[in-house]
Coordinates of C-alpha atoms and ligand atoms in Angstrom, one line a residue:
M1 CA 0.0 0.0 0.0
D2 CA 1.0 3.6 -0.5
A3 CA 3.2 4.9 2.4
S4 CA 1.0 7.9 2.8
A5 CA -2.1 5.8 3.2
P6 CA -4.4 6.8 6.1
P7 CA -4.6 4.8 9.3
R8 CA -7.1 2.0 9.5
A9 CA -10.1 1.7 11.8
P10 CA -10.0 -1.0 14.4
L11 CA -11.7 -4.1 13.2
Q12 CA -14.9 -5.3 14.8
A13 CA -14.4 -8.3 17.0
P14 CA -16.9 -11.2 16.9
S15 CA -19.9 -11.0 19.3
R16 CA -20.0 -14.6 20.4
A17 CA -23.6 -14.4 21.6
V18 CA -24.8 -14.1 18.1
L19 CA -22.6 -16.5 16.3
P20 CA -24.5 -19.0 14.2
T21 CA -27.0 -21.3 15.9
L22 CA -29.9 -20.8 13.6
A23 CA -29.4 -22.7 10.4
P24 CA -31.3 -26.0 9.8
P25 CA -28.8 -28.8 9.4
L26 CA -30.3 -29.6 5.9
T27 CA -32.0 -27.2 3.5
R28 CA -34.3 -29.0 1.2
S29 CA -36.4 -28.1 -1.8
F30 CA -40.1 -27.2 -1.2
V31 CA -42.5 -28.5 -3.8
G32 CA -46.3 -28.5 -3.9
G33 CA -46.5 -27.1 -0.3
A34 CA -44.1 -29.6 1.4
A35 CA -40.4 -30.1 1.9
E36 CA -38.9 -32.6 -0.4
R37 CA -37.1 -35.6 1.1
G38 CA -33.7 -34.1 0.2
E39 CA -32.0 -37.2 -1.2
G40 CA -29.9 -35.3 -3.7
M41 CA -26.2 -34.5 -3.5
R42 CA -25.2 -32.7 -0.3
L43 CA -23.5 -29.3 -0.7
P44 CA -22.0 -27.4 2.2
V45 CA -23.3 -24.0 3.3
F46 CA -20.8 -21.6 4.9
Y47 CA -20.9 -18.6 7.2
P48 CA -18.7 -16.1 5.4
A49 CA -17.8 -14.3 8.6
T50 CA -16.0 -17.3 10.1
G51 CA -15.6 -19.7 7.1
A52 CA -17.4 -22.4 9.3
Q53 CA -19.9 -24.7 7.7
V54 CA -23.3 -24.0 9.1
G55 CA -25.4 -26.5 7.2
E56 CA -25.9 -28.5 4.0
L57 CA -28.3 -28.3 1.2
A58 CA -29.7 -31.2 -0.8
E59 CA -29.3 -30.5 -4.4
A60 CA -32.4 -30.9 -6.7
D61 CA -31.6 -33.1 -9.7
A62 CA -33.6 -33.1 -12.9
A63 CA -36.3 -35.4 -11.4
E64 CA -36.9 -33.1 -8.5
V65 CA -37.0 -30.0 -10.8
D66 CA -39.6 -31.9 -12.8
R67 CA -41.7 -32.5 -9.7
A68 CA -41.5 -28.8 -8.9
V69 CA -42.5 -27.7 -12.4
Q70 CA -45.4 -30.2 -12.4
A71 CA -46.6 -29.0 -9.0
A72 CA -46.5 -25.4 -10.4
R73 CA -48.4 -26.5 -13.5
R74 CA -51.0 -28.3 -11.5
A75 CA -51.4 -25.2 -9.2
F76 CA -51.7 -23.0 -12.3
L77 CA -54.4 -25.2 -13.9
R78 CA -56.3 -26.4 -10.8
S79 CA -55.7 -24.4 -7.6
G80 CA -57.8 -21.5 -8.7
W81 CA -54.9 -19.0 -8.2
A82 CA -54.8 -18.0 -11.9
S83 CA -58.5 -17.1 -11.9
L84 CA -58.8 -15.7 -8.4
P85 CA -60.7 -12.4 -8.4
T86 CA -58.2 -9.6 -8.1
E87 CA -59.4 -8.4 -4.7
R88 CA -58.9 -11.9 -3.2
R89 CA -55.4 -12.1 -4.7
Q90 CA -54.7 -8.7 -3.3
E91 CA -55.7 -9.9 0.2
M92 CA -53.3 -12.8 -0.1
L93 CA -50.5 -10.6 -1.2
L94 CA -51.0 -8.3 1.7
K95 CA -50.9 -11.3 4.1
L96 CA -47.6 -12.3 2.5
H97 CA -46.4 -8.7 3.1
D98 CA -47.4 -9.0 6.7
I99 CA -45.8 -12.3 7.4
V100 CA -42.5 -11.4 5.8
L101 CA -42.4 -8.2 7.8
A102 CA -43.3 -10.0 11.0
H103 CA -40.3 -12.4 10.4
A104 CA -37.9 -9.8 9.2
D105 CA -35.4 -10.4 12.0
E106 CA -35.5 -14.2 11.6
L107 CA -35.1 -13.9 7.8
A108 CA -32.3 -11.3 8.2
R109 CA -30.3 -13.6 10.6
L110 CA -30.6 -16.5 8.2
E111 CA -29.6 -14.3 5.3
C112 CA -26.6 -13.0 7.3
L113 CA -25.6 -16.6 8.1
N114 CA -24.8 -17.5 4.5
L115 CA -24.2 -14.1 3.0
G116 CA -22.4 -12.0 5.6
I117 CA -24.1 -8.7 4.8
V118 CA -24.5 -6.6 8.0
L119 CA -27.5 -7.8 9.9
R120 CA -28.8 -4.3 10.5
E121 CA -28.8 -3.6 6.8
L122 CA -30.6 -6.9 6.0
R123 CA -33.3 -6.3 8.6
E124 CA -33.9 -2.7 7.9
R125 CA -33.4 -2.6 4.1
H126 CA -33.6 -6.0 2.5
M127 CA -36.4 -7.6 4.5
K128 CA -38.6 -4.4 4.5
R129 CA -38.1 -4.2 0.8
A130 CA -39.0 -7.9 0.4
A131 CA -42.2 -7.3 2.3
Y132 CA -43.0 -4.1 0.4
N133 CA -42.7 -6.0 -2.9
F134 CA -45.9 -7.9 -2.1
R135 CA -47.7 -4.7 -1.0
F136 CA -46.5 -2.9 -4.1
F137 CA -47.9 -5.6 -6.5
A138 CA -51.1 -5.9 -4.4
E139 CA -51.7 -2.2 -5.0
F140 CA -50.6 -2.3 -8.6
I141 CA -53.0 -5.0 -9.7
G142 CA -55.8 -3.2 -8.0
Q143 CA -55.2 -0.1 -10.2
A144 CA -54.6 -1.9 -13.5
K145 CA -56.5 -0.3 -16.4
G146 CA -58.0 -1.8 -19.5
E147 CA -57.9 -0.9 -23.2
V148 CA -60.9 -0.5 -25.4
Y149 CA -60.8 0.3 -29.1
D150 CA -63.9 1.4 -30.9
Q151 CA -62.5 3.4 -33.8
M152 CA -63.3 0.6 -36.3
A153 CA -66.9 1.2 -37.5
G154 CA -69.3 -1.4 -36.1
Y155 CA -66.8 -3.1 -33.8
R156 CA -65.5 -2.8 -30.3
S157 CA -62.3 -4.5 -29.3
F158 CA -61.1 -4.8 -25.7
V159 CA -57.8 -6.2 -24.4
V160 CA -57.7 -8.6 -21.4
R161 CA -54.5 -9.7 -19.6
E162 CA -54.1 -13.3 -18.6
P163 CA -51.4 -15.0 -16.6
V164 CA -48.8 -16.7 -18.8
G165 CA -48.3 -20.0 -16.8
V166 CA -45.3 -21.3 -14.9
A167 CA -42.3 -19.0 -14.4
A168 CA -38.7 -20.0 -13.6
L169 CA -37.2 -17.5 -11.3
I170 CA -33.5 -17.5 -10.8
A171 CA -31.9 -15.4 -8.1
P172 CA -28.3 -14.4 -7.3
W173 CA -26.5 -14.7 -4.0
N174 CA -25.9 -11.0 -3.3
A175 CA -29.3 -10.0 -2.0
P176 CA -31.3 -13.3 -2.2
V177 CA -34.6 -12.4 -0.4
A178 CA -34.7 -8.8 -1.6
L179 CA -34.3 -9.8 -5.2
A180 CA -36.1 -13.1 -5.3
S181 CA -39.2 -11.6 -3.5
M182 CA -39.6 -9.0 -6.3
K183 CA -39.7 -11.9 -8.8
V184 CA -42.1 -14.0 -6.8
A185 CA -44.4 -11.1 -5.9
A186 CA -44.6 -10.0 -9.6
A187 CA -45.1 -13.5 -11.0
I188 CA -47.9 -14.5 -8.6
A189 CA -49.6 -11.1 -8.5
F190 CA -50.5 -11.5 -12.1
G191 CA -51.8 -15.1 -11.5
N192 CA -48.8 -17.2 -12.5
T193 CA -47.2 -19.9 -10.5
C194 CA -43.5 -20.3 -10.2
V195 CA -40.4 -22.3 -9.3
L196 CA -37.7 -20.3 -7.6
K197 CA -34.0 -21.3 -7.7
P198 CA -31.7 -19.4 -5.3
S199 CA -27.9 -19.5 -5.6
E200 CA -26.6 -22.7 -3.9
Q201 CA -24.4 -20.4 -1.8
T202 CA -27.3 -18.7 -0.2
P203 CA -30.3 -21.1 0.3
L204 CA -31.1 -20.4 4.0
A205 CA -33.4 -17.4 4.1
L206 CA -35.2 -18.2 0.9
A207 CA -36.1 -21.6 2.2
R208 CA -37.7 -20.1 5.3
F209 CA -39.3 -17.3 3.1
V210 CA -41.1 -19.9 1.0
E211 CA -42.3 -21.8 4.1
L212 CA -43.6 -18.5 5.5
L213 CA -45.6 -17.8 2.3
H214 CA -47.4 -21.1 2.9
E215 CA -47.9 -20.4 6.6
A216 CA -49.7 -17.3 5.5
G217 CA -52.1 -19.4 3.4
L218 CA -50.7 -19.3 -0.1
P219 CA -52.1 -22.3 -2.0
D220 CA -49.8 -25.3 -2.4
G221 CA -47.8 -25.3 -5.6
V222 CA -48.1 -21.6 -6.4
V223 CA -44.5 -21.0 -5.2
N224 CA -42.1 -23.9 -5.3
L225 CA -38.4 -23.9 -4.5
V226 CA -35.5 -25.9 -5.8
N227 CA -32.0 -25.7 -4.4
G228 CA -28.8 -26.6 -6.1
R229 CA -26.1 -25.4 -8.4
G230 CA -26.8 -23.4 -11.5
A231 CA -25.2 -25.9 -13.9
V232 CA -27.4 -28.7 -12.5
T233 CA -30.6 -27.4 -10.9
G234 CA -30.7 -24.1 -12.8
E235 CA -30.1 -25.6 -16.1
A236 CA -32.7 -28.3 -15.6
L237 CA -35.2 -25.7 -14.7
V238 CA -34.6 -23.3 -17.6
A239 CA -34.6 -26.2 -20.1
H240 CA -37.8 -27.8 -18.7
P241 CA -40.4 -28.0 -21.5
D242 CA -43.2 -27.0 -19.1
I243 CA -41.6 -23.6 -18.1
D244 CA -43.3 -20.7 -19.9
L245 CA -41.1 -17.8 -19.0
V246 CA -37.7 -17.1 -17.3
S247 CA -36.8 -14.2 -15.0
F248 CA -33.1 -14.2 -14.2
T249 CA -30.8 -11.9 -12.1
G250 CA -27.2 -12.7 -12.1
G251 CA -24.0 -12.4 -14.1
T252 CA -23.8 -11.4 -17.7
E253 CA -22.2 -14.7 -18.9
T254 CA -24.8 -16.8 -17.1
G255 CA -27.4 -14.5 -18.6
R256 CA -26.1 -15.4 -22.1
R257 CA -26.3 -19.1 -21.4
I258 CA -29.8 -18.9 -19.9
M259 CA -31.2 -16.8 -22.8
S260 CA -29.8 -19.3 -25.3
V261 CA -31.3 -22.3 -23.5
A262 CA -34.6 -20.5 -23.1
G263 CA -34.5 -19.3 -26.7
R264 CA -34.5 -22.8 -28.1
R265 CA -38.0 -23.2 -26.7
L266 CA -39.0 -19.6 -27.5
K267 CA -39.5 -18.8 -23.8
P268 CA -39.5 -15.1 -23.0
C269 CA -36.7 -14.0 -20.6
T270 CA -35.9 -11.0 -18.6
L271 CA -32.2 -10.7 -17.6
E272 CA -31.0 -8.3 -14.9
L273 CA -27.2 -8.5 -15.3
G274 CA -24.0 -6.9 -14.2
G275 CA -22.8 -3.4 -14.1
K276 CA -19.8 -1.1 -13.9
S277 CA -21.7 2.1 -13.1
A278 CA -20.2 5.5 -13.3
N279 CA -20.6 7.8 -10.3
I280 CA -19.8 11.3 -11.8
V281 CA -18.9 14.0 -9.4
F282 CA -18.8 17.5 -11.0
A283 CA -17.1 20.4 -9.2
S284 CA -20.6 22.0 -9.1
A285 CA -21.8 19.3 -6.7
D286 CA -22.6 19.5 -3.0
I287 CA -19.3 17.9 -2.3
E288 CA -20.0 16.6 1.2
R289 CA -23.1 14.8 0.1
A290 CA -21.4 13.5 -3.0
L291 CA -18.5 12.1 -0.8
D292 CA -20.9 10.4 1.6
A293 CA -22.8 8.9 -1.3
A294 CA -19.7 7.8 -3.1
L295 CA -18.7 5.7 0.0
V296 CA -22.2 4.3 0.3
G297 CA -22.4 3.6 -3.4
I298 CA -19.5 1.3 -3.4
F299 CA -19.3 -0.1 0.1
S300 CA -22.9 -0.9 1.0
N301 CA -24.0 -4.5 0.7
N302 CA -20.3 -5.3 1.2
G303 CA -19.6 -3.9 -2.3
Q304 CA -21.6 -6.8 -3.8
Q305 CA -24.2 -4.9 -5.7
C306 CA -25.1 -4.8 -9.4
L307 CA -25.8 -1.1 -9.1
A308 CA -22.6 -0.1 -7.2
G309 CA -21.1 3.2 -8.2
S310 CA -17.8 1.3 -8.8
R311 CA -16.2 3.8 -11.2
I312 CA -16.0 7.2 -9.5
L313 CA -15.3 10.0 -12.0
V314 CA -14.2 13.2 -10.3
E315 CA -13.7 16.6 -12.0
K316 CA -10.0 17.5 -11.8
R317 CA -10.5 20.8 -10.0
I318 CA -11.8 18.9 -6.9
A319 CA -10.2 15.5 -7.5
D320 CA -7.2 15.6 -5.2
D321 CA -9.1 16.6 -2.1
F322 CA -12.1 14.4 -2.9
I323 CA -10.1 11.3 -3.5
A324 CA -7.9 11.8 -0.4
R325 CA -10.9 12.3 1.8
F326 CA -12.6 9.2 0.3
A327 CA -9.5 7.1 1.0
E328 CA -9.3 8.4 4.6
R329 CA -13.0 7.6 5.2
A330 CA -12.8 4.2 3.5
A331 CA -9.8 3.3 5.8
R332 CA -11.9 4.1 8.8
I333 CA -14.9 1.9 7.8
R334 CA -15.5 -0.6 10.5
V335 CA -15.0 -4.1 9.1
G336 CA -16.0 -7.2 11.0
D337 CA -18.8 -9.2 12.6
P338 CA -21.9 -8.7 10.4
M339 CA -24.2 -9.5 13.3
S340 CA -22.9 -6.5 15.3
D341 CA -24.7 -3.2 14.8
A342 CA -21.4 -1.3 14.9
T343 CA -20.1 -3.0 11.8
E344 CA -20.2 -1.2 8.5
L345 CA -18.6 -3.8 6.2
G346 CA -19.0 -7.5 6.6
P347 CA -17.2 -10.3 4.7
L348 CA -17.5 -11.3 1.1
A349 CA -19.9 -14.1 0.3
S350 CA -17.3 -16.8 -0.4
A351 CA -13.7 -17.7 -0.2
A352 CA -13.5 -18.0 -4.0
H353 CA -15.1 -14.6 -4.4
R354 CA -12.6 -13.0 -2.0
A355 CA -9.8 -14.5 -4.0
R356 CA -11.3 -13.0 -7.2
V357 CA -11.7 -9.6 -5.7
L358 CA -8.2 -9.5 -4.3
G359 CA -6.9 -10.7 -7.6
F360 CA -8.0 -7.3 -9.0
V361 CA -5.4 -5.6 -6.8
E362 CA -2.6 -7.2 -8.9
T363 CA -4.6 -6.5 -12.0
A364 CA -4.7 -2.8 -11.0
R365 CA -1.0 -2.7 -10.3
A366 CA -0.2 -4.3 -13.6
D367 CA -2.3 -1.8 -15.4
G368 CA -0.5 1.1 -13.7
A369 CA -3.2 2.1 -11.2
K370 CA -2.2 3.6 -7.8
L371 CA -3.5 1.8 -4.7
L372 CA -5.0 4.4 -2.4
T373 CA -6.2 2.3 0.5
G374 CA -7.0 -1.3 1.3
G375 CA -6.2 -4.0 -1.2
E376 CA -5.7 -6.9 1.3
A377 CA -7.6 -9.5 3.3
A378 CA -8.8 -8.1 6.6
M379 CA -8.4 -10.2 9.8
P380 CA -10.9 -9.0 12.5
G381 CA -9.6 -11.4 15.1
G382 CA -10.9 -14.5 16.9
D383 CA -13.3 -16.8 15.0
L384 CA -13.6 -14.1 12.3
D385 CA -10.0 -14.7 11.1
G386 CA -11.4 -17.6 9.1
G387 CA -13.9 -15.2 7.4
Y388 CA -13.7 -13.8 3.9
F389 CA -13.0 -10.1 4.8
V390 CA -11.5 -7.6 2.4
S391 CA -10.4 -4.1 3.6
P392 CA -12.3 -1.3 1.8
T393 CA -10.2 -0.7 -1.3
A394 CA -9.8 2.2 -3.7
V395 CA -7.4 2.7 -6.6
L396 CA -6.7 5.6 -9.0
A397 CA -6.8 4.2 -12.5
P398 CA -4.5 5.5 -15.2
S399 CA -7.4 5.5 -17.7
N400 CA -10.9 4.1 -18.3
A401 CA -9.3 1.3 -20.4
A402 CA -7.8 -0.2 -17.2
R403 CA -9.4 -3.6 -16.4
V404 CA -10.5 -2.3 -12.9
C405 CA -12.6 0.2 -14.9
Q406 CA -14.0 -2.3 -17.3
D407 CA -14.6 -5.5 -15.4
E408 CA -17.3 -5.9 -12.7
I409 CA -15.3 -6.6 -9.5
F410 CA -18.4 -7.0 -7.3
G411 CA -16.7 -6.2 -4.1
P412 CA -15.6 -3.2 -1.8
F413 CA -13.3 -1.9 -4.5
A414 CA -13.6 1.6 -6.0
A415 CA -11.8 2.7 -9.1
F416 CA -11.3 6.5 -9.4
L417 CA -10.8 8.4 -12.7
T418 CA -10.5 12.1 -13.2
F419 CA -11.9 14.3 -16.0
G420 CA -11.3 17.9 -17.2
S421 CA -14.6 18.6 -19.1
Y422 CA -18.2 17.5 -19.2
D423 CA -17.7 15.8 -22.6
E424 CA -14.8 13.8 -21.2
A425 CA -16.9 12.7 -18.3
I426 CA -19.8 11.5 -20.3
A427 CA -17.6 9.8 -22.9
M428 CA -15.8 7.8 -20.1
A429 CA -19.0 7.0 -18.3
N430 CA -20.5 5.5 -21.6
D431 CA -17.3 3.7 -22.6
T432 CA -18.2 0.3 -21.1
R433 CA -20.0 -2.8 -22.2
F434 CA -22.4 -2.3 -19.3
G435 CA -25.3 0.2 -18.9
L436 CA -27.2 -0.5 -15.7
V437 CA -27.2 2.8 -13.8
S438 CA -25.4 6.1 -13.5
Y439 CA -25.0 8.6 -10.7
V440 CA -24.6 12.3 -11.4
W441 CA -23.6 14.8 -8.7
S442 CA -24.0 18.5 -9.6
D443 CA -26.1 21.5 -8.6
H444 CA -25.9 23.0 -12.1
M445 CA -29.2 22.3 -13.8
P446 CA -28.0 22.3 -17.4
T447 CA -25.3 19.8 -16.5
I448 CA -27.9 17.5 -14.8
E449 CA -30.4 17.8 -17.7
R450 CA -27.8 17.1 -20.4
A451 CA -26.2 14.2 -18.5
S452 CA -29.5 12.6 -17.9
R453 CA -30.1 12.5 -21.6
E454 CA -26.6 11.5 -22.7
L455 CA -25.8 8.7 -20.3
H456 CA -26.4 5.3 -21.7
S457 CA -27.9 3.4 -18.8
G458 CA -31.3 2.1 -17.7
V459 CA -31.4 4.4 -14.7
V460 CA -29.8 7.8 -13.9
W461 CA -29.8 8.8 -10.2
V462 CA -29.2 12.6 -9.8
N463 CA -27.9 13.8 -6.4
T464 CA -28.9 10.7 -4.6
P465 CA -27.6 7.3 -3.8
M466 CA -29.5 4.3 -5.0
V467 CA -33.3 4.6 -4.6
R468 CA -35.7 2.2 -6.3
E469 CA -39.0 3.6 -7.6
L470 CA -40.8 0.3 -8.2
R471 CA -43.5 1.9 -10.4
A472 CA -40.8 2.8 -12.9
P473 CA -38.9 0.4 -15.1
F474 CA -35.6 -1.0 -13.8
G475 CA -33.0 -2.7 -16.0
G476 CA -30.0 -2.3 -18.1
Y477 CA -28.8 -1.1 -21.5
K478 CA -26.2 -3.1 -23.4
E479 CA -24.8 -6.1 -21.5
S480 CA -26.5 -5.1 -18.3
G481 CA -29.7 -6.8 -19.2
V482 CA -32.7 -7.5 -21.4
G483 CA -36.2 -6.3 -20.4
R484 CA -37.2 -4.4 -17.3
E485 CA -38.7 -5.0 -13.9
G486 CA -41.2 -2.6 -12.3
G487 CA -45.0 -2.2 -12.3
E488 CA -45.9 -1.9 -16.0
A489 CA -42.9 -3.8 -17.1
C490 CA -43.7 -6.8 -15.0
Q491 CA -47.3 -6.7 -16.1
A492 CA -46.1 -6.8 -19.7
F493 CA -43.8 -9.7 -19.0
Y494 CA -46.0 -11.8 -16.6
T495 CA -49.2 -11.6 -18.7
E496 CA -50.4 -12.5 -22.1
S497 CA -52.6 -9.8 -23.7
K498 CA -55.7 -11.1 -25.5
T499 CA -57.7 -8.9 -27.8
V500 CA -61.4 -9.7 -28.0
T501 CA -63.3 -8.2 -30.9
L502 CA -67.1 -8.0 -31.0
P503 CA -69.5 -6.5 -33.6
A504 CA -72.0 -3.9 -32.4
S505 CA -74.7 -5.7 -34.4
P506 CA -74.9 -9.0 -36.4
V507 CA -72.4 -8.7 -39.3
A508 CA -73.0 -9.5 -42.9
V509 CA -70.7 -12.5 -43.5
R510 CA -69.6 -13.4 -47.1
R511 CA -71.4 -16.6 -48.0
L512 CA -69.2 -19.2 -49.7
G513 CA -70.2 -22.4 -51.4
L514 CA -73.8 -21.6 -52.0
Ligands
NDP1 P1 -24.5 -16.0 -11.4 O1 -24.8 -15.6 -12.8 O2 -23.3 -16.8 -11.1 O3 -25.7 -16.8 -10.8 C1 -27.0 -16.3 -10.7 C2 -28.0 -17.4 -10.5 O4 -28.0 -18.2 -11.7 C3 -27.6 -18.4 -9.4 O5 -28.8 -18.9 -8.8 C4 -26.9 -19.4 -10.1 O6 -26.8 -20.6 -9.4 C5 -27.7 -19.5 -11.4 N1 -27.1 -20.2 -12.5 C6 -25.8 -20.3 -12.8 N2 -25.6 -20.9 -14.0 C7 -26.8 -21.3 -14.4 C8 -27.3 -22.0 -15.6 N3 -26.5 -22.4 -16.5 N4 -28.7 -22.1 -15.7 C9 -29.5 -21.6 -14.8 N5 -29.1 -21.0 -13.6 C10 -27.8 -20.8 -13.5 O7 -24.5 -14.6 -10.6 P2 -24.1 -14.4 -9.1 O8 -25.0 -15.3 -8.2 O9 -22.6 -14.5 -9.0 O10 -24.6 -12.9 -8.9 C11 -23.8 -11.8 -9.1 C12 -24.1 -11.2 -10.4 O11 -25.5 -10.8 -10.5 C13 -23.3 -9.9 -10.7 O12 -22.8 -9.9 -12.0 C14 -24.4 -8.9 -10.5 O13 -24.1 -7.7 -11.2 C15 -25.6 -9.5 -11.0 N6 -26.7 -8.8 -10.4 C16 -27.5 -8.1 -11.2 C17 -28.6 -7.4 -10.7 C18 -29.5 -6.5 -11.6 O14 -30.6 -6.2 -11.1 N7 -29.1 -6.2 -12.8 C19 -28.9 -7.4 -9.2 C20 -28.0 -8.2 -8.5 C21 -27.0 -8.9 -9.1 P3 -25.6 -21.0 -8.5 O15 -25.1 -19.8 -7.8 O16 -26.2 -21.9 -7.5 O17 -24.6 -21.7 -9.4

């Protein structure tokens, strides 16, 4: 590390009272309202804060996936869910909201146990958001409007929306319940049934989540869960002939694979993929707020967020001071026990992921970047020394072509760039194969207005850290995705539209074969 690097904050020691005791010994798939026997291959589940194994999951093979898809199909055809009056479906969605909220602490602890995100963040942000997803879609379906066309003389046509069928929902490990709940809520709100596959690294909270939905009274088979690796369970699910549509959140390469498998059967897909989002700080910004937000933008969720502001572009006039203060604050971030409220940054989700993230320190050096802070494994002490901690890291890149500016690192790793003019900033921001989100910090209205038009990304956040407006579409340009999530966007994806045309009076029909 640079000799002038700022001093580090003391690491957070483990609070023994809250070390893992919660996880079930075996996490099984949940099909047609009941846990499967769990006879598949056993895979270990680890607590990233200590590296200790906290349980196992039983992997679903193709036969178990088939049972799950058949259960979902039966529920679609026979449970009455697909044809339930909207008001009754809304009542159920609100019950699901309530039960998730009531169990937010339990779900957050389970999530923490195989993910290592700070418990407070999981409880206050992820689980509240998960509950809200059900309320949001309950309200959305209650307000849906119809379409009628009567411009054609003598006819009236109206459009009805019907559920598509059985959805395969594939979730990543970085925010399992928060992201999967959006997919589940959207799919079932429009009358579909589904099979959910979490990442095999993070099965714990989603298994309990699906149980809770049933405890609240959701009919059996409407939501099914299969656990296992992507290449085994995920692939069997996407390729299953009785799946009607696929919603995937995860990495870009996996997205390519899933879309090609689904494409062979012409199944519609939405893909929410990776990002390398620019956080542009103009000299005209409220610098204090921009600094706070730059830290939050890269270090929250332990840096493992698709929408992280991972490339921080700072105008040259303010860059030295801004970057020095960022590095100072980053070095003081409290790294350690994710179950302690004092902790600000927990471990990465797996040993392999930590090795990958730390590998970018060498990549940065090889490309001529300057290490500003961090860049090493962190050792909080005690049991936590076995955990997958990385100290908050920032580098100053020589140019936007550096690999740390082009590759998604998906960890607590910020890459700084500086710019001299507006045009240079926007050109750098857009010079990436990704296009998920952008952040703009400026109090100069023409700059804001122009940047929001010229940035190539699915979302532009101006003078704010990440904030999701669920009514609006969310998704990426370029290799960050295909399709959108959000109110209208989910309605378009999870329903088939059917046009019914009626004559106003009996029509004269041409008489053939007289
Ligand atoms: P992966 O692409 O590795 O995995 C995502 C999910 O897909 C996992 O459940 C995985 O299973 C499964 N999977 C893997 N291969 C296949 C396959 N062939 N068929 C079906 N399913 C498969 O992503 P990560 O879990 O590593 O998540 C991180 C990535 O997700 C990052 O790139 C991030 O940017 C992106 N992401 C995007 C978001 C967005 O909204 N745009 C939001 C959050 C994350 P398993 O893990 O068990 O192998």
